[in-house]
Every structure is written in structure tokens, then in C-alpha cells.
């Protein structure tokens, strides 16, 4: 059974950077489209980025485009989210998601993905 675990969350000041990782066990990620989602209390989990199987094609939510970069290293069975110029409104629990829809078309919704990590907290505050 494929399982994924996120790491790299934490607290950072506005304008700072963090890099999240999502590592898989029990299977390989290379055959899947992958995504990053985030959720704040009382709100729906929203997709913010996705990447295709090779890493060449990506898609971003408008709120993070130009600041966040999604990437993957299939040899390490790991996906990343580099987050720069962080804002207080980026504060959320971040989740990695596996086996999503065709990333070139869109990130998709929570129900489109098969496997999920437990999430990692990112807090942006001065």
C-alpha cells in the first residue's frame, strides 16, 4: 500500500522561504500525477500545484504562481514544494496528493486524488 509523508513545514516570517518534501513508501511515485493542497480551519482543501509524471509540466493556483515551485525526483521517490516570498495568508496545513488528474488540464479537486499524506503545518507570522 502506497503511503506518503510530508516534511519541511514550520514557522517563518513573511517574505521567508520553506521547502516541503513528500516521500513515498510501499510503492513508487513515477507513474502518478502529483499535487500539493492546503487547508485552513473552516475552509475546503484547495489544490495549489500539480506536476506530471516527468516533472516537465506543472500547474499552479493563481494565489501561489510565481512564488511556489513544484518539482519531483522520481529516483528519490519524492516530490517537493519550494515556497518563496511567503505571506501570512499562506498559513495552512499542506498536504501532498498522489494519483491525480491530467495536470496539464488542471490541479483538480480533493476527490480526484487517491492517496494523501497526513499534512504538515506551515505558519507565516511576524
mmCIF file of C-alpha atoms in Angstrom:
data_model
loop_
_atom_site.group_PDB
_atom_site.id
_atom_site.type_symbol
_atom_site.label_atom_id
_atom_site.label_comp_id
_atom_site.label_asym_id
_atom_site.label_seq_id
_atom_site.Cartn_x
_atom_site.Cartn_y
_atom_site.Cartn_z
ATOM 1 C CA UNK A 1 0.000 0.000 0.000
ATOM 2 C CA UNK A 2 1.456 3.313 -1.093
ATOM 3 C CA UNK A 3 1.949 5.793 1.727
ATOM 4 C CA UNK A 4 3.289 9.342 1.580
ATOM 5 C CA UNK A 5 4.697 11.535 4.311
ATOM 6 C CA UNK A 6 5.209 15.285 4.199
ATOM 7 C CA UNK A 7 8.051 17.100 5.932
ATOM 8 C CA UNK A 8 9.618 20.531 6.000
ATOM 9 C CA UNK A 9 6.832 22.577 7.497
ATOM 10 C CA UNK A 10 7.410 25.106 10.237
ATOM 11 C CA UNK A 11 7.186 28.749 11.207
ATOM 12 C CA UNK A 12 8.660 31.514 9.112
ATOM 13 C CA UNK A 13 8.432 35.285 8.891
ATOM 14 C CA UNK A 14 6.694 36.986 5.970
ATOM 15 C CA UNK A 15 8.968 37.063 2.960
ATOM 16 C CA UNK A 16 10.748 33.922 4.049
ATOM 17 C CA UNK A 17 11.057 30.542 2.369
ATOM 18 C CA UNK A 18 10.380 26.902 3.137
ATOM 19 C CA UNK A 19 10.762 23.699 1.159
ATOM 20 C CA UNK A 20 8.280 20.912 1.697
ATOM 21 C CA UNK A 21 9.021 17.312 0.801
ATOM 22 C CA UNK A 22 6.698 14.406 0.170
ATOM 23 C CA UNK A 23 8.287 10.968 0.268
ATOM 24 C CA UNK A 24 6.614 7.707 -0.633
ATOM 25 C CA UNK A 25 6.963 4.205 0.764
ATOM 26 C CA UNK A 26 5.267 0.977 -0.275
ATOM 27 C CA UNK A 27 5.275 1.961 -3.924
ATOM 28 C CA UNK A 28 6.758 4.320 -6.481
ATOM 29 C CA UNK A 29 5.549 7.768 -7.451
ATOM 30 C CA UNK A 30 6.832 7.785 -11.012
ATOM 31 C CA UNK A 31 3.608 6.558 -12.597
ATOM 32 C CA UNK A 32 1.409 9.172 -10.927
ATOM 33 C CA UNK A 33 0.419 12.774 -11.360
ATOM 34 C CA UNK A 34 1.106 14.523 -8.068
ATOM 35 C CA UNK A 35 -0.240 17.586 -6.325
ATOM 36 C CA UNK A 36 0.043 19.841 -3.308
ATOM 37 C CA UNK A 37 -3.031 21.026 -1.439
ATOM 38 C CA UNK A 38 -3.532 23.223 1.587
ATOM 39 C CA UNK A 39 -6.289 23.713 4.102
ATOM 40 C CA UNK A 40 -7.169 26.232 6.789
ATOM 41 C CA UNK A 41 -9.811 25.789 9.509
ATOM 42 C CA UNK A 42 -13.340 26.024 8.179
ATOM 43 C CA UNK A 43 -12.293 26.017 4.548
ATOM 44 C CA UNK A 44 -12.176 23.434 1.808
ATOM 45 C CA UNK A 45 -8.883 21.795 0.947
ATOM 46 C CA UNK A 46 -7.625 23.600 -2.141
ATOM 47 C CA UNK A 47 -5.185 22.474 -4.767
ATOM 48 C CA UNK A 48 -2.263 24.809 -5.261
ATOM 49 C CA UNK A 49 0.092 22.954 -7.579
ATOM 50 C CA UNK A 50 0.458 19.794 -9.615
ATOM 51 C CA UNK A 51 3.174 18.088 -11.639
ATOM 52 C CA UNK A 52 3.084 15.484 -14.372
ATOM 53 C CA UNK A 53 4.910 12.144 -14.291
ATOM 54 C CA UNK A 54 8.147 13.501 -15.732
ATOM 55 C CA UNK A 55 8.246 16.807 -13.883
ATOM 56 C CA UNK A 56 8.243 18.813 -17.101
ATOM 57 C CA UNK A 57 4.661 20.042 -16.886
ATOM 58 C CA UNK A 58 3.277 21.911 -13.895
ATOM 59 C CA UNK A 59 0.214 23.919 -12.986
ATOM 60 C CA UNK A 60 -0.382 26.429 -10.190
ATOM 61 C CA UNK A 61 -3.206 28.157 -8.409
ATOM 62 C CA UNK A 62 -3.139 31.886 -9.074
ATOM 63 C CA UNK A 63 -2.512 32.610 -5.381
ATOM 64 C CA UNK A 64 0.912 30.920 -5.461
ATOM 65 C CA UNK A 65 2.000 31.280 -9.073
ATOM 66 C CA UNK A 66 5.402 32.930 -9.313
ATOM 67 C CA UNK A 67 6.209 32.252 -5.650
ATOM 68 C CA UNK A 68 5.934 28.464 -5.304
ATOM 69 C CA UNK A 69 7.652 25.800 -7.392
ATOM 70 C CA UNK A 70 6.613 22.175 -7.505
ATOM 71 C CA UNK A 71 9.133 19.553 -8.565
ATOM 72 C CA UNK A 72 9.797 15.854 -8.268
ATOM 73 C CA UNK A 73 12.730 13.472 -8.147
ATOM 74 C CA UNK A 74 11.484 10.061 -9.216
ATOM 75 C CA UNK A 75 14.820 8.459 -8.369
ATOM 76 C CA UNK A 76 14.295 9.553 -4.761
ATOM 77 C CA UNK A 77 10.566 8.811 -4.833
ATOM 78 C CA UNK A 78 9.999 12.343 -3.589
ATOM 79 C CA UNK A 79 8.084 15.468 -4.546
ATOM 80 C CA UNK A 80 8.918 18.991 -3.406
ATOM 81 C CA UNK A 81 7.270 22.358 -2.969
ATOM 82 C CA UNK A 82 9.642 25.300 -2.798
ATOM 83 C CA UNK A 83 7.800 28.218 -1.239
ATOM 84 C CA UNK A 84 9.297 31.700 -1.520
ATOM 85 C CA UNK A 85 8.031 35.160 -0.595
ATOM 86 C CA UNK A 86 5.692 33.614 1.929
ATOM 87 C CA UNK A 87 2.725 35.623 3.151
ATOM 88 C CA UNK A 88 0.587 35.286 6.290
ATOM 89 C CA UNK A 89 -2.270 34.050 4.103
ATOM 90 C CA UNK A 90 -0.125 31.052 3.140
ATOM 91 C CA UNK A 91 -0.543 29.764 6.689
ATOM 92 C CA UNK A 92 -2.214 26.363 6.409
ATOM 93 C CA UNK A 93 -1.737 22.646 6.680
ATOM 94 C CA UNK A 94 -0.103 21.431 3.478
ATOM 95 C CA UNK A 95 -0.856 18.021 2.041
ATOM 96 C CA UNK A 96 0.730 16.022 -0.739
ATOM 97 C CA UNK A 97 -1.625 14.138 -3.004
ATOM 98 C CA UNK A 98 -0.971 11.233 -5.360
ATOM 99 C CA UNK A 99 -2.705 9.863 -8.448
ATOM 100 C CA UNK A 100 -4.499 12.945 -9.614
ATOM 101 C CA UNK A 101 -5.934 14.020 -12.968
ATOM 102 C CA UNK A 102 -4.002 15.176 -16.023
ATOM 103 C CA UNK A 103 -2.008 18.086 -14.645
ATOM 104 C CA UNK A 104 -1.896 19.917 -17.967
ATOM 105 C CA UNK A 105 -5.655 20.371 -17.734
ATOM 106 C CA UNK A 106 -5.785 21.439 -14.102
ATOM 107 C CA UNK A 107 -4.858 20.688 -10.499
ATOM 108 C CA UNK A 108 -8.149 19.013 -9.755
ATOM 109 C CA UNK A 109 -10.057 18.734 -6.516
ATOM 110 C CA UNK A 110 -9.565 16.706 -3.355
ATOM 111 C CA UNK A 111 -11.807 13.914 -4.637
ATOM 112 C CA UNK A 112 -9.652 13.474 -7.746
ATOM 113 C CA UNK A 113 -6.660 12.129 -5.817
ATOM 114 C CA UNK A 114 -6.245 8.630 -4.457
ATOM 115 C CA UNK A 115 -3.509 8.857 -1.808
ATOM 116 C CA UNK A 116 -2.849 11.528 0.811
ATOM 117 C CA UNK A 117 -0.278 12.357 3.405
ATOM 118 C CA UNK A 118 -1.111 13.460 6.933
ATOM 119 C CA UNK A 119 -0.126 17.053 6.289
ATOM 120 C CA UNK A 120 2.488 19.448 7.595
ATOM 121 C CA UNK A 121 1.801 22.803 9.242
ATOM 122 C CA UNK A 122 3.162 25.985 7.691
ATOM 123 C CA UNK A 123 2.818 29.170 9.714
ATOM 124 C CA UNK A 124 3.797 32.565 8.339
ATOM 125 C CA UNK A 125 3.840 35.240 11.001
ATOM 126 C CA UNK A 126 5.946 38.107 12.242
#
